[in-house]
Amino acid sequence: MERKALVVLSGGQDSTTCLFWSIKKYKAENVYAVGFDYGQRHRKELLCAEKICKNAGVGFEVIKTPIINELSANALTREDIQVDKQKPEDSTPNTLVEGRNLLFLSYAAIFAKTHNITDLVTGVCETDFSGYPDCRDIFIKSLNVTLNLAMDYNFVIHTPLMWLDKADTWALADSLGVLDIIKNETLTCYNGIIGDGCGECPSCFLRRRGYEEFLKRKGN
Ligand code: ZN
């Protein structure tokens, strides 16, 4: 039986690149994606994810997890909290939602097992580690063991971006032939502007810096 994969998809650059990585590895008919509606400011990102999946021929479902917003006050979910322009020196950025990847991957695993899917794909990355502890490789490995024990199932969590920097992620999108889709149809910006974004927020800064580095390495 062919393996199937479930991609945790936010509609941003990283997870969308993972979607296309998965399509190449498993073929579109064996790939599914889930997005999470947790009261984030920019639910538009879920619309981006939906559209990208539709065009790619991949099934997409939104899982509602409003509890995350109820428990966690932070700049990603609360209109009244401004996104820090710079990461505070001695703490994590105020866009951190504690335990978000733990919850997302656990919900995704439940969904996956229900649909006979073993492989989970997530765009977490340790290289651009902004102090989010549940983006670390050691956490993913630990969670993989925990999920297998929790559900008596052989999940395999794939993290294609774990050791890539932002320029490498652009290069991966380029090698998958989806550079334009990633550049124009994904939403990474904290201010909700699709594609190149507002150019001001920390997310746009990282995205643009990575893109420029990618072009430089490519020799343009
Ligand atoms: Zn922005």
PDB file of C-alpha atoms and ligand atoms in Angstrom:
ATOM      1  CA  MET A   1       0.000   0.000   0.000  1.00  0.00           C
ATOM      2  CA  GLU A   2       1.252   3.419  -0.865  1.00  0.00           C
ATOM      3  CA  ARG A   3       2.084   5.639   2.059  1.00  0.00           C
ATOM      4  CA  LYS A   4      -0.027   8.705   2.581  1.00  0.00           C
ATOM      5  CA  ALA A   5       1.014  11.981   4.125  1.00  0.00           C
ATOM      6  CA  LEU A   6      -0.769  14.666   6.087  1.00  0.00           C
ATOM      7  CA  VAL A   7       0.730  18.146   5.916  1.00  0.00           C
ATOM      8  CA  VAL A   8       0.175  20.677   8.684  1.00  0.00           C
ATOM      9  CA  LEU A   9      -0.516  23.690   6.487  1.00  0.00           C
ATOM     10  CA  SER A  10      -0.755  27.309   7.590  1.00  0.00           C
ATOM     11  CA  GLY A  11      -0.712  28.894   4.152  1.00  0.00           C
ATOM     12  CA  GLY A  12       2.700  30.424   4.861  1.00  0.00           C
ATOM     13  CA  GLN A  13       5.972  30.001   3.003  1.00  0.00           C
ATOM     14  CA  ASP A  14       7.373  27.126   5.057  1.00  0.00           C
ATOM     15  CA  SER A  15       4.387  24.837   5.309  1.00  0.00           C
ATOM     16  CA  THR A  16       3.396  25.449   1.687  1.00  0.00           C
ATOM     17  CA  THR A  17       6.902  24.461   0.569  1.00  0.00           C
ATOM     18  CA  CYS A  18       6.413  21.305   2.650  1.00  0.00           C
ATOM     19  CA  LEU A  19       3.123  20.679   0.857  1.00  0.00           C
ATOM     20  CA  PHE A  20       4.886  20.611  -2.504  1.00  0.00           C
ATOM     21  CA  TRP A  21       7.759  18.565  -1.074  1.00  0.00           C
ATOM     22  CA  SER A  22       5.102  16.037  -0.019  1.00  0.00           C
ATOM     23  CA  ILE A  23       3.354  16.059  -3.399  1.00  0.00           C
ATOM     24  CA  LYS A  24       6.665  15.216  -5.040  1.00  0.00           C
ATOM     25  CA  LYS A  25       7.410  12.430  -2.564  1.00  0.00           C
ATOM     26  CA  TYR A  26       3.937  10.866  -2.214  1.00  0.00           C
ATOM     27  CA  LYS A  27       1.976  12.145  -5.272  1.00  0.00           C
ATOM     28  CA  ALA A  28      -0.942  14.536  -4.874  1.00  0.00           C
ATOM     29  CA  GLU A  29      -3.567  11.822  -4.503  1.00  0.00           C
ATOM     30  CA  ASN A  30      -1.797  10.525  -1.390  1.00  0.00           C
ATOM     31  CA  VAL A  31      -1.369  13.928   0.230  1.00  0.00           C
ATOM     32  CA  TYR A  32      -3.839  15.663   2.547  1.00  0.00           C
ATOM     33  CA  ALA A  33      -3.507  18.877   4.459  1.00  0.00           C
ATOM     34  CA  VAL A  34      -5.012  20.327   7.596  1.00  0.00           C
ATOM     35  CA  GLY A  35      -5.022  23.914   8.749  1.00  0.00           C
ATOM     36  CA  PHE A  36      -5.889  25.200  12.202  1.00  0.00           C
ATOM     37  CA  ASP A  37      -8.323  27.949  13.015  1.00  0.00           C
ATOM     38  CA  TYR A  38      -7.225  29.058  16.465  1.00  0.00           C
ATOM     39  CA  GLY A  39      -8.402  32.632  16.268  1.00  0.00           C
ATOM     40  CA  GLN A  40      -5.253  33.896  14.614  1.00  0.00           C
ATOM     41  CA  ARG A  41      -5.434  37.482  13.387  1.00  0.00           C
ATOM     42  CA  HIS A  42      -5.142  36.444   9.817  1.00  0.00           C
ATOM     43  CA  ARG A  43      -7.572  33.727   9.069  1.00  0.00           C
ATOM     44  CA  LYS A  44      -6.927  34.803   5.492  1.00  0.00           C
ATOM     45  CA  GLU A  45      -3.947  32.443   5.659  1.00  0.00           C
ATOM     46  CA  LEU A  46      -6.405  29.547   5.780  1.00  0.00           C
ATOM     47  CA  LEU A  47      -8.003  30.843   2.582  1.00  0.00           C
ATOM     48  CA  CYS A  48      -4.539  30.907   0.998  1.00  0.00           C
ATOM     49  CA  ALA A  49      -3.986  27.330   2.133  1.00  0.00           C
ATOM     50  CA  GLU A  50      -7.362  26.255   0.785  1.00  0.00           C
ATOM     51  CA  LYS A  51      -6.757  27.816  -2.612  1.00  0.00           C
ATOM     52  CA  ILE A  52      -3.259  26.376  -2.940  1.00  0.00           C
ATOM     53  CA  CYS A  53      -4.540  22.878  -2.073  1.00  0.00           C
ATOM     54  CA  LYS A  54      -7.415  23.147  -4.500  1.00  0.00           C
ATOM     55  CA  ASN A  55      -5.076  24.111  -7.330  1.00  0.00           C
ATOM     56  CA  ALA A  56      -2.678  21.316  -6.381  1.00  0.00           C
ATOM     57  CA  GLY A  57      -5.426  18.686  -6.190  1.00  0.00           C
ATOM     58  CA  VAL A  58      -4.918  18.036  -2.492  1.00  0.00           C
ATOM     59  CA  GLY A  59      -7.688  17.602   0.087  1.00  0.00           C
ATOM     60  CA  PHE A  60      -7.725  20.283   2.783  1.00  0.00           C
ATOM     61  CA  GLU A  61      -9.611  20.558   6.041  1.00  0.00           C
ATOM     62  CA  VAL A  62      -9.696  23.189   8.732  1.00  0.00           C
ATOM     63  CA  ILE A  63      -9.661  22.015  12.337  1.00  0.00           C
ATOM     64  CA  LYS A  64     -11.072  24.533  14.797  1.00  0.00           C
ATOM     65  CA  THR A  65      -9.037  24.935  17.964  1.00  0.00           C
ATOM     66  CA  PRO A  66     -10.358  28.102  19.641  1.00  0.00           C
ATOM     67  CA  ILE A  67      -9.129  26.843  22.999  1.00  0.00           C
ATOM     68  CA  ILE A  68      -5.595  27.890  22.020  1.00  0.00           C
ATOM     69  CA  ASN A  69      -6.730  31.491  21.787  1.00  0.00           C
ATOM     70  CA  GLU A  70      -8.607  31.289  25.050  1.00  0.00           C
ATOM     71  CA  LEU A  71      -5.553  30.029  26.913  1.00  0.00           C
ATOM     72  CA  SER A  72      -2.813  32.102  25.340  1.00  0.00           C
ATOM     73  CA  ALA A  73      -2.614  35.890  25.104  1.00  0.00           C
ATOM     74  CA  ASN A  74      -0.194  36.845  22.394  1.00  0.00           C
ATOM     75  CA  ALA A  75       0.299  39.025  19.349  1.00  0.00           C
ATOM     76  CA  LEU A  76      -0.703  36.381  16.823  1.00  0.00           C
ATOM     77  CA  THR A  77      -4.192  35.978  18.192  1.00  0.00           C
ATOM     78  CA  ARG A  78      -4.954  39.245  19.926  1.00  0.00           C
ATOM     79  CA  GLU A  79      -5.710  42.416  17.989  1.00  0.00           C
ATOM     80  CA  ASP A  80      -4.815  44.518  21.011  1.00  0.00           C
ATOM     81  CA  ILE A  81      -1.264  43.201  21.311  1.00  0.00           C
ATOM     82  CA  GLN A  82       1.246  44.700  18.871  1.00  0.00           C
ATOM     83  CA  VAL A  83       3.772  42.393  17.237  1.00  0.00           C
ATOM     84  CA  ASP A  84       7.252  43.231  18.585  1.00  0.00           C
ATOM     85  CA  LYS A  85       9.365  44.807  15.852  1.00  0.00           C
ATOM     86  CA  GLN A  86      12.439  43.171  17.328  1.00  0.00           C
ATOM     87  CA  LYS A  87      12.730  39.993  19.322  1.00  0.00           C
ATOM     88  CA  PRO A  88      13.277  40.866  23.000  1.00  0.00           C
ATOM     89  CA  GLU A  89      16.861  39.980  23.962  1.00  0.00           C
ATOM     90  CA  ASP A  90      16.138  37.764  26.879  1.00  0.00           C
ATOM     91  CA  SER A  91      12.860  36.158  25.944  1.00  0.00           C
ATOM     92  CA  THR A  92      10.864  34.643  23.116  1.00  0.00           C
ATOM     93  CA  PRO A  93       8.983  36.893  20.644  1.00  0.00           C
ATOM     94  CA  ASN A  94       5.454  37.900  21.614  1.00  0.00           C
ATOM     95  CA  THR A  95       4.110  35.963  18.653  1.00  0.00           C
ATOM     96  CA  LEU A  96       4.881  32.732  20.496  1.00  0.00           C
ATOM     97  CA  VAL A  97       1.856  30.579  21.176  1.00  0.00           C
ATOM     98  CA  GLU A  98       3.063  28.185  23.846  1.00  0.00           C
ATOM     99  CA  GLY A  99       2.855  24.554  22.828  1.00  0.00           C
ATOM    100  CA  ARG A 100       1.263  25.305  19.481  1.00  0.00           C
ATOM    101  CA  ASN A 101       3.178  22.690  17.500  1.00  0.00           C
ATOM    102  CA  LEU A 102       2.613  20.113  20.218  1.00  0.00           C
ATOM    103  CA  LEU A 103      -1.132  20.636  19.898  1.00  0.00           C
ATOM    104  CA  PHE A 104      -1.237  20.971  16.106  1.00  0.00           C
ATOM    105  CA  LEU A 105       0.767  17.795  15.562  1.00  0.00           C
ATOM    106  CA  SER A 106      -1.298  15.893  18.121  1.00  0.00           C
ATOM    107  CA  TYR A 107      -4.565  16.928  16.457  1.00  0.00           C
ATOM    108  CA  ALA A 108      -3.036  16.177  13.057  1.00  0.00           C
ATOM    109  CA  ALA A 109      -2.007  12.715  14.288  1.00  0.00           C
ATOM    110  CA  ILE A 110      -5.550  11.930  15.423  1.00  0.00           C
ATOM    111  CA  PHE A 111      -6.889  13.065  12.053  1.00  0.00           C
ATOM    112  CA  ALA A 112      -4.179  11.071  10.249  1.00  0.00           C
ATOM    113  CA  LYS A 113      -4.803   7.803  12.060  1.00  0.00           C
ATOM    114  CA  THR A 114      -8.536   8.136  11.424  1.00  0.00           C
ATOM    115  CA  HIS A 115      -7.727   8.365   7.704  1.00  0.00           C
ATOM    116  CA  ASN A 116      -5.073   5.590   7.694  1.00  0.00           C
ATOM    117  CA  ILE A 117      -2.283   8.085   7.158  1.00  0.00           C
ATOM    118  CA  THR A 118       1.066   7.352   8.805  1.00  0.00           C
ATOM    119  CA  ASP A 119       3.281  10.213   7.674  1.00  0.00           C
ATOM    120  CA  LEU A 120       2.994  13.694   9.142  1.00  0.00           C
ATOM    121  CA  VAL A 121       4.786  16.619   7.530  1.00  0.00           C
ATOM    122  CA  THR A 122       5.508  19.892   9.290  1.00  0.00           C
ATOM    123  CA  GLY A 123       7.498  22.968   8.318  1.00  0.00           C
ATOM    124  CA  VAL A 124       9.154  23.499  11.680  1.00  0.00           C
ATOM    125  CA  CYS A 125      12.749  24.567  11.464  1.00  0.00           C
ATOM    126  CA  GLU A 126      15.536  24.745  13.998  1.00  0.00           C
ATOM    127  CA  THR A 127      17.873  26.862  11.884  1.00  0.00           C
ATOM    128  CA  ASP A 128      15.781  30.015  12.024  1.00  0.00           C
ATOM    129  CA  PHE A 129      14.950  29.104  15.600  1.00  0.00           C
ATOM    130  CA  SER A 130      13.432  32.207  17.141  1.00  0.00           C
ATOM    131  CA  GLY A 131      13.247  30.687  20.584  1.00  0.00           C
ATOM    132  CA  TYR A 132      10.217  28.515  19.887  1.00  0.00           C
ATOM    133  CA  PRO A 133      11.060  25.354  21.814  1.00  0.00           C
ATOM    134  CA  ASP A 134       8.547  23.194  19.980  1.00  0.00           C
ATOM    135  CA  CYS A 135      10.301  23.835  16.657  1.00  0.00           C
ATOM    136  CA  ARG A 136      13.384  21.942  17.765  1.00  0.00           C
ATOM    137  CA  ASP A 137      14.411  18.626  16.266  1.00  0.00           C
ATOM    138  CA  ILE A 138      14.670  17.004  19.682  1.00  0.00           C
ATOM    139  CA  PHE A 139      11.081  17.959  20.456  1.00  0.00           C
ATOM    140  CA  ILE A 140       9.810  16.498  17.166  1.00  0.00           C
ATOM    141  CA  LYS A 141      11.678  13.234  17.787  1.00  0.00           C
ATOM    142  CA  SER A 142      10.292  13.059  21.299  1.00  0.00           C
ATOM    143  CA  LEU A 143       6.749  13.788  20.112  1.00  0.00           C
ATOM    144  CA  ASN A 144       7.031  11.136  17.392  1.00  0.00           C
ATOM    145  CA  VAL A 145       7.747   8.510  20.058  1.00  0.00           C
ATOM    146  CA  THR A 146       4.966   9.856  22.272  1.00  0.00           C
ATOM    147  CA  LEU A 147       2.359   9.834  19.495  1.00  0.00           C
ATOM    148  CA  ASN A 148       3.283   6.285  18.516  1.00  0.00           C
ATOM    149  CA  LEU A 149       2.847   5.185  22.111  1.00  0.00           C
ATOM    150  CA  ALA A 150      -0.300   7.242  22.635  1.00  0.00           C
ATOM    151  CA  MET A 151      -2.092   5.766  19.630  1.00  0.00           C
ATOM    152  CA  ASP A 152      -0.216   2.488  19.113  1.00  0.00           C
ATOM    153  CA  TYR A 153       0.560   3.476  15.532  1.00  0.00           C
ATOM    154  CA  ASN A 154       3.684   3.937  13.409  1.00  0.00           C
ATOM    155  CA  PHE A 155       3.648   7.651  12.712  1.00  0.00           C
ATOM    156  CA  VAL A 156       6.654   9.126  10.963  1.00  0.00           C
ATOM    157  CA  ILE A 157       7.026  12.869  11.362  1.00  0.00           C
ATOM    158  CA  HIS A 158       8.901  14.493   8.480  1.00  0.00           C
ATOM    159  CA  THR A 159      10.518  17.903   8.863  1.00  0.00           C
ATOM    160  CA  PRO A 160      11.960  18.758   5.435  1.00  0.00           C
ATOM    161  CA  LEU A 161      12.985  22.254   6.540  1.00  0.00           C
ATOM    162  CA  MET A 162      14.516  21.401   9.907  1.00  0.00           C
ATOM    163  CA  TRP A 163      18.110  22.252   8.980  1.00  0.00           C
ATOM    164  CA  LEU A 164      17.462  24.733   6.165  1.00  0.00           C
ATOM    165  CA  ASP A 165      17.773  28.489   6.445  1.00  0.00           C
ATOM    166  CA  LYS A 166      15.254  30.769   4.712  1.00  0.00           C
ATOM    167  CA  ALA A 167      17.402  31.014   1.574  1.00  0.00           C
ATOM    168  CA  ASP A 168      17.585  27.197   1.407  1.00  0.00           C
ATOM    169  CA  THR A 169      13.803  27.029   1.747  1.00  0.00           C
ATOM    170  CA  TRP A 170      13.427  29.354  -1.244  1.00  0.00           C
ATOM    171  CA  ALA A 171      15.923  27.170  -3.131  1.00  0.00           C
ATOM    172  CA  LEU A 172      13.864  24.090  -2.262  1.00  0.00           C
ATOM    173  CA  ALA A 173      10.715  25.764  -3.622  1.00  0.00           C
ATOM    174  CA  ASP A 174      12.660  26.642  -6.764  1.00  0.00           C
ATOM    175  CA  SER A 175      13.863  23.054  -7.203  1.00  0.00           C
ATOM    176  CA  LEU A 176      10.283  21.826  -6.790  1.00  0.00           C
ATOM    177  CA  GLY A 177       9.194  24.229  -9.548  1.00  0.00           C
ATOM    178  CA  VAL A 178       6.859  26.212  -7.290  1.00  0.00           C
ATOM    179  CA  LEU A 179       8.825  29.379  -6.602  1.00  0.00           C
ATOM    180  CA  ASP A 180       6.096  31.618  -8.054  1.00  0.00           C
ATOM    181  CA  ILE A 181       3.334  29.931  -6.056  1.00  0.00           C
ATOM    182  CA  ILE A 182       5.294  30.322  -2.828  1.00  0.00           C
ATOM    183  CA  LYS A 183       6.249  33.900  -3.633  1.00  0.00           C
ATOM    184  CA  ASN A 184       2.811  35.109  -4.713  1.00  0.00           C
ATOM    185  CA  GLU A 185       0.192  32.951  -3.015  1.00  0.00           C
ATOM    186  CA  THR A 186       1.424  32.334   0.523  1.00  0.00           C
ATOM    187  CA  LEU A 187       0.829  34.530   3.540  1.00  0.00           C
ATOM    188  CA  THR A 188       3.639  34.929   6.051  1.00  0.00           C
ATOM    189  CA  CYS A 189       3.190  38.608   6.944  1.00  0.00           C
ATOM    190  CA  TYR A 190       1.951  39.424  10.451  1.00  0.00           C
ATOM    191  CA  ASN A 191      -0.012  42.280   8.915  1.00  0.00           C
ATOM    192  CA  GLY A 192      -1.939  39.950   6.647  1.00  0.00           C
ATOM    193  CA  ILE A 193      -0.581  41.002   3.268  1.00  0.00           C
ATOM    194  CA  ILE A 194      -0.300  38.092   0.821  1.00  0.00           C
ATOM    195  CA  GLY A 195       2.892  37.492  -1.171  1.00  0.00           C
ATOM    196  CA  ASP A 196       5.737  39.890  -0.500  1.00  0.00           C
ATOM    197  CA  GLY A 197       3.905  41.265   2.542  1.00  0.00           C
ATOM    198  CA  CYS A 198       4.105  44.612   4.330  1.00  0.00           C
ATOM    199  CA  GLY A 199       7.901  44.624   4.339  1.00  0.00           C
ATOM    200  CA  GLU A 200       7.931  45.916   7.920  1.00  0.00           C
ATOM    201  CA  CYS A 201       7.109  43.079  10.298  1.00  0.00           C
ATOM    202  CA  PRO A 202       9.713  40.552  11.567  1.00  0.00           C
ATOM    203  CA  SER A 203       8.240  37.847   9.382  1.00  0.00           C
ATOM    204  CA  CYS A 204       8.496  39.926   6.204  1.00  0.00           C
ATOM    205  CA  PHE A 205      12.041  40.890   7.159  1.00  0.00           C
ATOM    206  CA  LEU A 206      13.131  37.242   7.452  1.00  0.00           C
ATOM    207  CA  ARG A 207      11.292  36.264   4.296  1.00  0.00           C
ATOM    208  CA  ARG A 208      12.823  39.033   2.210  1.00  0.00           C
ATOM    209  CA  ARG A 209      16.320  38.577   3.616  1.00  0.00           C
ATOM    210  CA  GLY A 210      16.107  34.870   2.783  1.00  0.00           C
ATOM    211  CA  TYR A 211      14.876  35.593  -0.731  1.00  0.00           C
ATOM    212  CA  GLU A 212      17.697  38.040  -1.409  1.00  0.00           C
ATOM    213  CA  GLU A 213      20.238  35.549  -0.099  1.00  0.00           C
ATOM    214  CA  PHE A 214      18.691  32.839  -2.285  1.00  0.00           C
ATOM    215  CA  LEU A 215      19.025  35.050  -5.385  1.00  0.00           C
ATOM    216  CA  LYS A 216      22.624  35.842  -4.461  1.00  0.00           C
ATOM    217  CA  ARG A 217      23.522  32.167  -4.050  1.00  0.00           C
ATOM    218  CA  LYS A 218      21.799  31.393  -7.321  1.00  0.00           C
ATOM    219  CA  GLY A 219      23.974  33.996  -8.962  1.00  0.00           C
ATOM    220  CA  ASN A 220      21.343  36.456 -10.151  1.00  0.00           C
TER     221      ASN A 220
HETATM  222 ZN    ZN B   1       4.699  41.897   7.096  1.00  0.00          ZN
END
